[in-house]
Short mmCIF file of C-alpha atoms in Angstrom, two decimals:
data_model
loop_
_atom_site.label_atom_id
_atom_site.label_comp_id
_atom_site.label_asym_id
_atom_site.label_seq_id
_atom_site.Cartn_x
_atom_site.Cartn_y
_atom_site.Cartn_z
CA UNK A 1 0.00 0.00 0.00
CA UNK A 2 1.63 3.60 -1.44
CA UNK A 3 2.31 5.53 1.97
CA UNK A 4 -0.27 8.65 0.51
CA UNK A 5 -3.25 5.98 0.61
CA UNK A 6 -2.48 5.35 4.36
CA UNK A 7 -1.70 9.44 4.83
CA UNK A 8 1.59 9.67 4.75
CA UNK A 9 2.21 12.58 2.66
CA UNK A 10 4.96 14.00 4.30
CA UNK A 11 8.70 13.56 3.90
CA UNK A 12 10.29 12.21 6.81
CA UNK A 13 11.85 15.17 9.23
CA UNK A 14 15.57 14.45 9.61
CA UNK A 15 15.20 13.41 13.01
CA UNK A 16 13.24 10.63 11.95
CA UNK A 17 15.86 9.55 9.83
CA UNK A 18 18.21 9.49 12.22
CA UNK A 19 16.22 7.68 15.02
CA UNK A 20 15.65 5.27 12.30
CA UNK A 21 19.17 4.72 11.83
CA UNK A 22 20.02 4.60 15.18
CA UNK A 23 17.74 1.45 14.76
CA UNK A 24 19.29 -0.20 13.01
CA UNK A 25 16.64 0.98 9.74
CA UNK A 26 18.60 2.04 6.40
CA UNK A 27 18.03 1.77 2.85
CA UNK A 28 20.37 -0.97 1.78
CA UNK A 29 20.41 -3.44 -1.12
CA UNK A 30 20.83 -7.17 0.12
CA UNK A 31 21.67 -8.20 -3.33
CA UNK A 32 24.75 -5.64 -3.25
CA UNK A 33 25.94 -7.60 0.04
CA UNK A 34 25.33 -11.03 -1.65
CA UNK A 35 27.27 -10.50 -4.82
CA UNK A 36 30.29 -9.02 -3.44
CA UNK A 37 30.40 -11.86 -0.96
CA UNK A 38 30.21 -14.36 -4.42
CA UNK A 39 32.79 -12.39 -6.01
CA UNK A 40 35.26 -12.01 -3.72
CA UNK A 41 35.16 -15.25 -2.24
CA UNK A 42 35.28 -17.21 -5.61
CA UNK A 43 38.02 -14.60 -6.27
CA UNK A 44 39.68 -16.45 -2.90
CA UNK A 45 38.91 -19.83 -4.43
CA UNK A 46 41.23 -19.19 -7.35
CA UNK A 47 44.12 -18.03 -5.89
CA UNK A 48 44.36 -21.15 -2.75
CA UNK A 49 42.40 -23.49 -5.11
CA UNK A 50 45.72 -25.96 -6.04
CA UNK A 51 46.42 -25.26 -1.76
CA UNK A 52 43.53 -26.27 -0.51
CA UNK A 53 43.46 -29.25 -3.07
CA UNK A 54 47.03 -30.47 -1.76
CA UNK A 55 45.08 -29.67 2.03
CA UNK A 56 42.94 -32.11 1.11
CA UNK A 57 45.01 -34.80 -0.06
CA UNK A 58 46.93 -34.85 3.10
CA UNK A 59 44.04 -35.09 4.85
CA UNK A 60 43.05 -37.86 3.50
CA UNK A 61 46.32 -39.49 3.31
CA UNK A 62 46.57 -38.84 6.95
CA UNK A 63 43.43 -40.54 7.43
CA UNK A 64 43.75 -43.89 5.10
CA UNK A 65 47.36 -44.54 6.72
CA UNK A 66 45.77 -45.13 9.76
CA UNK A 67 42.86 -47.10 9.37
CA UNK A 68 44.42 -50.23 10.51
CA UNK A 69 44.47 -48.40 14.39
CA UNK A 70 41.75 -50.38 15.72
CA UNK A 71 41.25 -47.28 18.03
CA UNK A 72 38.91 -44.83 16.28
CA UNK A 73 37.89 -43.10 19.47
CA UNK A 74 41.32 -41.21 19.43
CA UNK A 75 40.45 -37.85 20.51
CA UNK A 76 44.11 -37.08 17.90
CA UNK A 77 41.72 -37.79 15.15
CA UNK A 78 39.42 -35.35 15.37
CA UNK A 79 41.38 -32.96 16.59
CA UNK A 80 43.68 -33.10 13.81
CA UNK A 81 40.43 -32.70 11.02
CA UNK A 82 39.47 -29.51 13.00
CA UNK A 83 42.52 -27.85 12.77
CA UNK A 84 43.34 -28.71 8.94
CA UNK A 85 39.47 -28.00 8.11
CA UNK A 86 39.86 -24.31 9.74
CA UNK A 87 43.10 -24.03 8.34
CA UNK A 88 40.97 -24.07 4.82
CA UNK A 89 38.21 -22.36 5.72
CA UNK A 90 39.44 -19.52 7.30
CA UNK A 91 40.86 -17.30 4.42
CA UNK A 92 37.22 -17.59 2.27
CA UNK A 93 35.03 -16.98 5.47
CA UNK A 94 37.59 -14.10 6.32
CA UNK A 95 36.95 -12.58 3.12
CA UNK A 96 32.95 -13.39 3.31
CA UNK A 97 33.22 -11.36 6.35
CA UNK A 98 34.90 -8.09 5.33
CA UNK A 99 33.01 -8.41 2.24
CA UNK A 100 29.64 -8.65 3.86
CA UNK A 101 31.08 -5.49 6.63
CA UNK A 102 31.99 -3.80 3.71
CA UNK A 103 29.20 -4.05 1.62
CA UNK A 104 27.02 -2.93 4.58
CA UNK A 105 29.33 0.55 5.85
CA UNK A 106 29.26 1.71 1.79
CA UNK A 107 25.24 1.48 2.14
CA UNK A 108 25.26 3.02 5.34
CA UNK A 109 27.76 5.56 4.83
CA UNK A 110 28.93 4.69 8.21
CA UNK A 111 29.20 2.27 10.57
CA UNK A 112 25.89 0.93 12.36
CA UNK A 113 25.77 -0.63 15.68
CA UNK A 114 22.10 -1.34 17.00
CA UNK A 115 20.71 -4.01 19.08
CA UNK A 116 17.15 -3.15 18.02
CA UNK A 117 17.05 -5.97 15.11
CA UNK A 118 17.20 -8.74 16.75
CA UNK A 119 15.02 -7.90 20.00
CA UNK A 120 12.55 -10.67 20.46
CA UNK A 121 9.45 -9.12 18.98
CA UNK A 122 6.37 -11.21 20.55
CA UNK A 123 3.98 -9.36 18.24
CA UNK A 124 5.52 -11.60 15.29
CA UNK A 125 4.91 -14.82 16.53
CA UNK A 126 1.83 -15.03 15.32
CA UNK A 127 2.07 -15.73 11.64
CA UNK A 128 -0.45 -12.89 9.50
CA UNK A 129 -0.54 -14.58 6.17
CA UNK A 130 -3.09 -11.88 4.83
CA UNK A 131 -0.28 -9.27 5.40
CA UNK A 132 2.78 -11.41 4.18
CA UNK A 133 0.94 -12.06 0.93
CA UNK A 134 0.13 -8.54 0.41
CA UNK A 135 3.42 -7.45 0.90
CA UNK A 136 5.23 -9.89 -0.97
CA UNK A 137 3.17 -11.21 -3.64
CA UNK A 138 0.30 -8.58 -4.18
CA UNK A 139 2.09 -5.32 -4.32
CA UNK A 140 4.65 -3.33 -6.46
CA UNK A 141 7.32 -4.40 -4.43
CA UNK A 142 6.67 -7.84 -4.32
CA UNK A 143 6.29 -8.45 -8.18
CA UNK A 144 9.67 -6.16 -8.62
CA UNK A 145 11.34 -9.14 -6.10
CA UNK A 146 9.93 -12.13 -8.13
CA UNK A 147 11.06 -10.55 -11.43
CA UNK A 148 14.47 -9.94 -9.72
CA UNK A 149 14.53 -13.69 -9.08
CA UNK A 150 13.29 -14.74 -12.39
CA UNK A 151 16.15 -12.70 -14.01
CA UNK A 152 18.80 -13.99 -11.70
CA UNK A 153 17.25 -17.36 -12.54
CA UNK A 154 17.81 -17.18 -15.94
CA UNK A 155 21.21 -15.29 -15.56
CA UNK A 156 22.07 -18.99 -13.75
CA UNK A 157 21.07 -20.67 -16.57
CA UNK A 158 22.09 -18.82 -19.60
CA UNK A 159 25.38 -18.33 -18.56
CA UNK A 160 25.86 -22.01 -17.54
CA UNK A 161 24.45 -23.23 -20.52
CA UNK A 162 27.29 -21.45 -22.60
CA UNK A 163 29.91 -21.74 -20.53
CA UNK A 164 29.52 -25.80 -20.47
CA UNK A 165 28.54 -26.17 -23.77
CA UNK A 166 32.01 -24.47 -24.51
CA UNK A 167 33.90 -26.96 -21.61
CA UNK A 168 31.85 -29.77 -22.00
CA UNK A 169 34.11 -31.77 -25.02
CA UNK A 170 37.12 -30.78 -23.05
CA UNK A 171 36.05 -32.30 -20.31
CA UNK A 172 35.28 -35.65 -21.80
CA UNK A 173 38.27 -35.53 -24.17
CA UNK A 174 40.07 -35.61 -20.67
CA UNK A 175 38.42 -38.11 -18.53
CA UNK A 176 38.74 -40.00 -21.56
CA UNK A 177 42.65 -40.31 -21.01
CA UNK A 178 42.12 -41.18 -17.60
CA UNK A 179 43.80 -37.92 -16.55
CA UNK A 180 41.65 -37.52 -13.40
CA UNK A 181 43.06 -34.44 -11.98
CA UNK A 182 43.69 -32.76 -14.69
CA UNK A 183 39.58 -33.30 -14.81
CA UNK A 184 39.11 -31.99 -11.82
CA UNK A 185 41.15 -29.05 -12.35
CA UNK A 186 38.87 -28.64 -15.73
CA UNK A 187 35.52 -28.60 -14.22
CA UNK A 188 36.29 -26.24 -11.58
CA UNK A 189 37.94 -23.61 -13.98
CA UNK A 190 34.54 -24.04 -15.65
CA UNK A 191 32.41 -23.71 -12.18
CA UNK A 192 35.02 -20.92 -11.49
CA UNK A 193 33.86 -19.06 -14.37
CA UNK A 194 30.10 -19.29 -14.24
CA UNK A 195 30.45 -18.16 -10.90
CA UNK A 196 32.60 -15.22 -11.33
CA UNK A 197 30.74 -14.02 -14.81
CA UNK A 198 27.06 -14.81 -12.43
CA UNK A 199 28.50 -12.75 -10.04
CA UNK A 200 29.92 -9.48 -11.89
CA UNK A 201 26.21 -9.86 -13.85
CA UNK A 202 24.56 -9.74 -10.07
CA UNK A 203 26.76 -6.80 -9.17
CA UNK A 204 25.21 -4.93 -11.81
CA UNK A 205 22.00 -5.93 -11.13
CA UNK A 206 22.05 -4.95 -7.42
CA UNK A 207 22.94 -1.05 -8.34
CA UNK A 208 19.31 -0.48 -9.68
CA UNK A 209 18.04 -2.57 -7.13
CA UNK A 210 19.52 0.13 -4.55
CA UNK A 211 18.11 2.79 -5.88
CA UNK A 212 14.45 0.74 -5.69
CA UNK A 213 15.26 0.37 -1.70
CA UNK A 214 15.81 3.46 -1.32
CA UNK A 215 12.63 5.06 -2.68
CA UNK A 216 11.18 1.83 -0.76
CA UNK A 217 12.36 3.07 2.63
CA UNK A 218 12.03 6.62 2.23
CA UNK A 219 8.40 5.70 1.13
CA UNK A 220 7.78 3.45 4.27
CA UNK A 221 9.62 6.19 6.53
CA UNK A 222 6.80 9.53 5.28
CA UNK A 223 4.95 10.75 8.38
CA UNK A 224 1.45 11.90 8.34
CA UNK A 225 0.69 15.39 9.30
CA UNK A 226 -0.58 14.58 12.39
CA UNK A 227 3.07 13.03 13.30
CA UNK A 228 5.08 16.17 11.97
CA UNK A 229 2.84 17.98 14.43
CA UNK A 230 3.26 15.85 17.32
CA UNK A 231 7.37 15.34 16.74
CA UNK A 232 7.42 19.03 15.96
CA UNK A 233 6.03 19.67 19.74
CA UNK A 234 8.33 17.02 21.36
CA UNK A 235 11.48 18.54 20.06
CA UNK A 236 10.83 21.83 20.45
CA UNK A 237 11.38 21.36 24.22
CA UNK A 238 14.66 19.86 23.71
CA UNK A 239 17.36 21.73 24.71
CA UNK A 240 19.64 20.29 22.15
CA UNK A 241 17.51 21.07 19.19
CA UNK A 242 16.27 24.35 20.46
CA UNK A 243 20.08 25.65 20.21
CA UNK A 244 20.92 24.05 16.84
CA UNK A 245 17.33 25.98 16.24
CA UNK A 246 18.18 29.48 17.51
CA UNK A 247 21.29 29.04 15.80
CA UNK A 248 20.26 28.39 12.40
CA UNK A 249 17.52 31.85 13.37
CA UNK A 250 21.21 33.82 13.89
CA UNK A 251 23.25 32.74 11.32
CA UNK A 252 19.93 33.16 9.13
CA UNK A 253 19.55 36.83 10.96
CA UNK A 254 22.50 37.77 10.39
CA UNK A 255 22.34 37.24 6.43
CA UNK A 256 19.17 39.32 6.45
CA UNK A 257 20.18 42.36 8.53
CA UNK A 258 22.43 44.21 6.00
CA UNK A 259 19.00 44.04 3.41
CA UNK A 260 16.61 44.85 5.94
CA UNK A 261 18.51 47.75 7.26
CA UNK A 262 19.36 49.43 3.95
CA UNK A 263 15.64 49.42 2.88
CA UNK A 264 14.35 50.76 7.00
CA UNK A 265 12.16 53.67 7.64
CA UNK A 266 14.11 54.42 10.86
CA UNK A 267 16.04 52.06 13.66
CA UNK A 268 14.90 52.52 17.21
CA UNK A 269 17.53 51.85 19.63
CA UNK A 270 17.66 51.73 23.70
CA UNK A 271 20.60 52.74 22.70
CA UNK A 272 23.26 50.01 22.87
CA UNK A 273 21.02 47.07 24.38
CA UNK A 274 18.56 46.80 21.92
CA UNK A 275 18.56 47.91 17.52
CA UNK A 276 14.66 47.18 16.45
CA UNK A 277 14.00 48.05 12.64
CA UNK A 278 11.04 49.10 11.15
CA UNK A 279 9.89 49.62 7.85
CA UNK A 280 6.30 50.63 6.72
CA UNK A 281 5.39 49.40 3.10
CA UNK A 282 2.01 50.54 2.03
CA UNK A 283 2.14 49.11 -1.22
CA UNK A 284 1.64 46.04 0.59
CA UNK A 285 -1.22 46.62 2.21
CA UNK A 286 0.44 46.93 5.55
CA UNK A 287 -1.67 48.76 8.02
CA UNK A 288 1.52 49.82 10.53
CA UNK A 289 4.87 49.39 10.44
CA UNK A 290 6.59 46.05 10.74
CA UNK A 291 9.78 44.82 12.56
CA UNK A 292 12.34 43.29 9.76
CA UNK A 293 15.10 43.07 11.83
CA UNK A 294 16.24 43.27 15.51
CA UNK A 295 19.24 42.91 17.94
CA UNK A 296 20.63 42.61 21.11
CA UNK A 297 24.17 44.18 22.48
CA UNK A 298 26.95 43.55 19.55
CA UNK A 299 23.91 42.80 17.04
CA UNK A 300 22.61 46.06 17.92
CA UNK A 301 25.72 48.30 17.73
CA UNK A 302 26.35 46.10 14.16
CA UNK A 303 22.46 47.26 13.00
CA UNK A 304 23.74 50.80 14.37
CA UNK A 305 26.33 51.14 12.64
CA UNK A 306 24.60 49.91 9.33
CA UNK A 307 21.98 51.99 9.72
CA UNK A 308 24.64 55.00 9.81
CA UNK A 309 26.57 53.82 6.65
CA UNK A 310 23.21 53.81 4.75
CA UNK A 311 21.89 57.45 5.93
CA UNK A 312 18.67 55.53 7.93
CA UNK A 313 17.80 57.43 10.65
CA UNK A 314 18.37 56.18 14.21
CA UNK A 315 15.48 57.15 17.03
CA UNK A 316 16.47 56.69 20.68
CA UNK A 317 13.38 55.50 22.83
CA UNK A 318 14.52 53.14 25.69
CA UNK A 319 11.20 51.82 26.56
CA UNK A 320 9.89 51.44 23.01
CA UNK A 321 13.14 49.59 22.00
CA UNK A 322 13.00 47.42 24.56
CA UNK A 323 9.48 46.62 24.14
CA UNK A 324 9.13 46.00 20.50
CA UNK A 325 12.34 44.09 21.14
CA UNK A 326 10.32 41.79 23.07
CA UNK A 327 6.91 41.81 21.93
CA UNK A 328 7.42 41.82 18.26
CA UNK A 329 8.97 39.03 16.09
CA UNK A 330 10.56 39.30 12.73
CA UNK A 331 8.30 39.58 10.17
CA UNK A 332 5.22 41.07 12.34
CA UNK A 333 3.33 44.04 12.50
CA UNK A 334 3.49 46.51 15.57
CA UNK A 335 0.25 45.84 17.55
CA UNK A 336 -2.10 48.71 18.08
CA UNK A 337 -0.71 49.44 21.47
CA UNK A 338 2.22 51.05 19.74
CA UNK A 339 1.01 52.93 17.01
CA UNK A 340 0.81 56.08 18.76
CA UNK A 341 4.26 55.95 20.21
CA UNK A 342 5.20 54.95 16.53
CA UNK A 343 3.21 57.96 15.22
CA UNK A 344 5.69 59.95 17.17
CA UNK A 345 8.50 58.54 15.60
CA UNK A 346 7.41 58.70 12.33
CA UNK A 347 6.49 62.61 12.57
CA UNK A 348 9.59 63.38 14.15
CA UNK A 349 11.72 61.51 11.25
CA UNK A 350 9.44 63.50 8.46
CA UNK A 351 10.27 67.22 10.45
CA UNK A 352 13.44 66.36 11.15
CA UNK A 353 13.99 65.31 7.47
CA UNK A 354 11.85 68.49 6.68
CA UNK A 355 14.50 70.87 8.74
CA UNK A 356 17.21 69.28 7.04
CA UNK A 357 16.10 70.05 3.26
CA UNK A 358 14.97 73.99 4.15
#
């Protein structure tokens, strides 16, 4: 089900995101995992294949020169298969592994540690087969997995097809002689390359198959208006995000300050506490002036001095600074209770500016 028929139509905030991730919840690709784990460990196979071949012989040696000990029991026995059995095993599962931890940091763009995965969940012991049929037969993303298998199916196939069919007379031409390891040697260059060939081919495959995981999980992590709401009330209480917030206002502020106070009507200051700018704009439809920019200490000396460079004129009124300073945000208009203190301003600006041309 598309997350806007449920009503999900927003994007996920960041912090949702990030709590997901914290999770454990990322888009990742499980074929990308999955085919670099098949290439690099056939790529393993190939370089210690003639080693672990001559492993195996002496294991076996080892094991036929003894059979006439009537004591099987001997705890040397098994011992001796364990350690020659890790001894081959350990350089392809050590590559498996840092392909796999690979794989998964690239996707991430990070590394992820999170218990949260593998919490018992006891609302998924009981099976819903309604729900795991919808999901992965009756919906777009379950026909997008079973065409994904049906490719890599046939990928399988094709490419085994040709490269036996090319291998195949060899390979009886050889047995033929009786040349047994040679034969052996034979067949698993041929497994070698199906494998490697299947897996470049699945490589490939998996990069569009990221990119479909992605829009999956950013579609299954939308919010519905109701939770953009509700998050945006819980974090505005966090101390954390209310500085990153107020931060982002003065950085943001301070962009907009040189603009605002190049185009004022006049700067009210208190005077080095408080800078509060005001500019009327009656094209607008603005019925009183309205603050476009205001400061505290340095910010206000900076929007004084501004104001100076630009010829806007500067009106000391310590209780009206620090009021509007208080009362007003960016952006808003004065409130009634200030227009006739504003009046004032205004008509002392125009007959000061009035003096100044006669």
């Amino acid at each position: 089900m598309a997350a806007e028929d449920e009503g999900r139509t927003e994007e996920p905030s960041e912090h949702r995101l990030e709590q997901a991730r914290k999770e454990g919840r990322v888009a990742k690709s499980q074929e990308i995992s999955s085919a670099l784990i098949l290439l690099l460990t056939i790529t393993v196979l190939l370089f210690t294949g003639k080693w672990m071949l001559s492993q195996c012989i002496n294991i076996l040696t080892y094991f036929f020169t003894r059979t006439h000990n009537p004591d099987l029991s001997d705890a040397n026995y098994f011992s001796t298969f364990l350690i020659n059995f890790l001894d081959m095993l350990a350089p392809v599962a050590g590559v498996a592994v840092v392909a796999a931890i690979t794989a998964n940091i690239i996707q991430n763009k990070g590394f992820i540690f999170s218990t949260k995965p593998i919490e018992p969940n006891f609302n998924k012991i009981v099976p819903k087969f309604g729900e795991y049929f919808r999901k992965t037969v009756f919906s777009g993303k379950g026909l997008f997995n079973i065409a994904k298998s049906i490719l890599k199916v046939t990928i399988i196939v094709i490419i085994g097809y040709l490269t036996i069919r090319k291998n195949i007379f060899v390979i009886i031409e050889i047995v033929s002689n009786g040349q047994i390891l040679p034969a052996i040697g034979k067949i698993a260059s041929t497994a070698a390359q199906i494998v490697i060939i299947v897996a470049v081919l699945f490589l490939a495959l998996s990069i569009p198959d990221f990119f479909v995981q992605r829009h999956e999980f950013r579609e299954s992590m939308k919010m519905t208006k109701q939770e953009v709401k509700q998050e945006y009330k819980e974090l505005e209480g966090d101390p954390e995000v209310k500085g990153r917030l107020q931060q982002m206002q003065r950085q943001l502020l301070a962009q907009n300050i040189p603009k605002a106070v190049k185009e004022a009507d006049v700067v009210i200051t208190n005077p080095t506490h408080y800078a509060v700018v005001l500019k009327y704009d009656e094209a607008a439809g603005d019925e009183a002036p309205k603050v476009t920019a205001k400061g505290e200490d340095q910010t206000a000396l900076y929007i004084k001095q501004l104001a100076k460079d630009n010829g806007i004129p500067i009106q000391e009124d310590r209780p009206l600074a620090r009021s509007l300073y208080t009362d007003v945000q960016i952006g808003a208009i004065i409130p009634g209770i200030y227009w006739k203190a504003i009046a004032l301003v205004y008509s002392h600006i125009q007959n000061k500016s009035q003096a100044n041309e006669n």
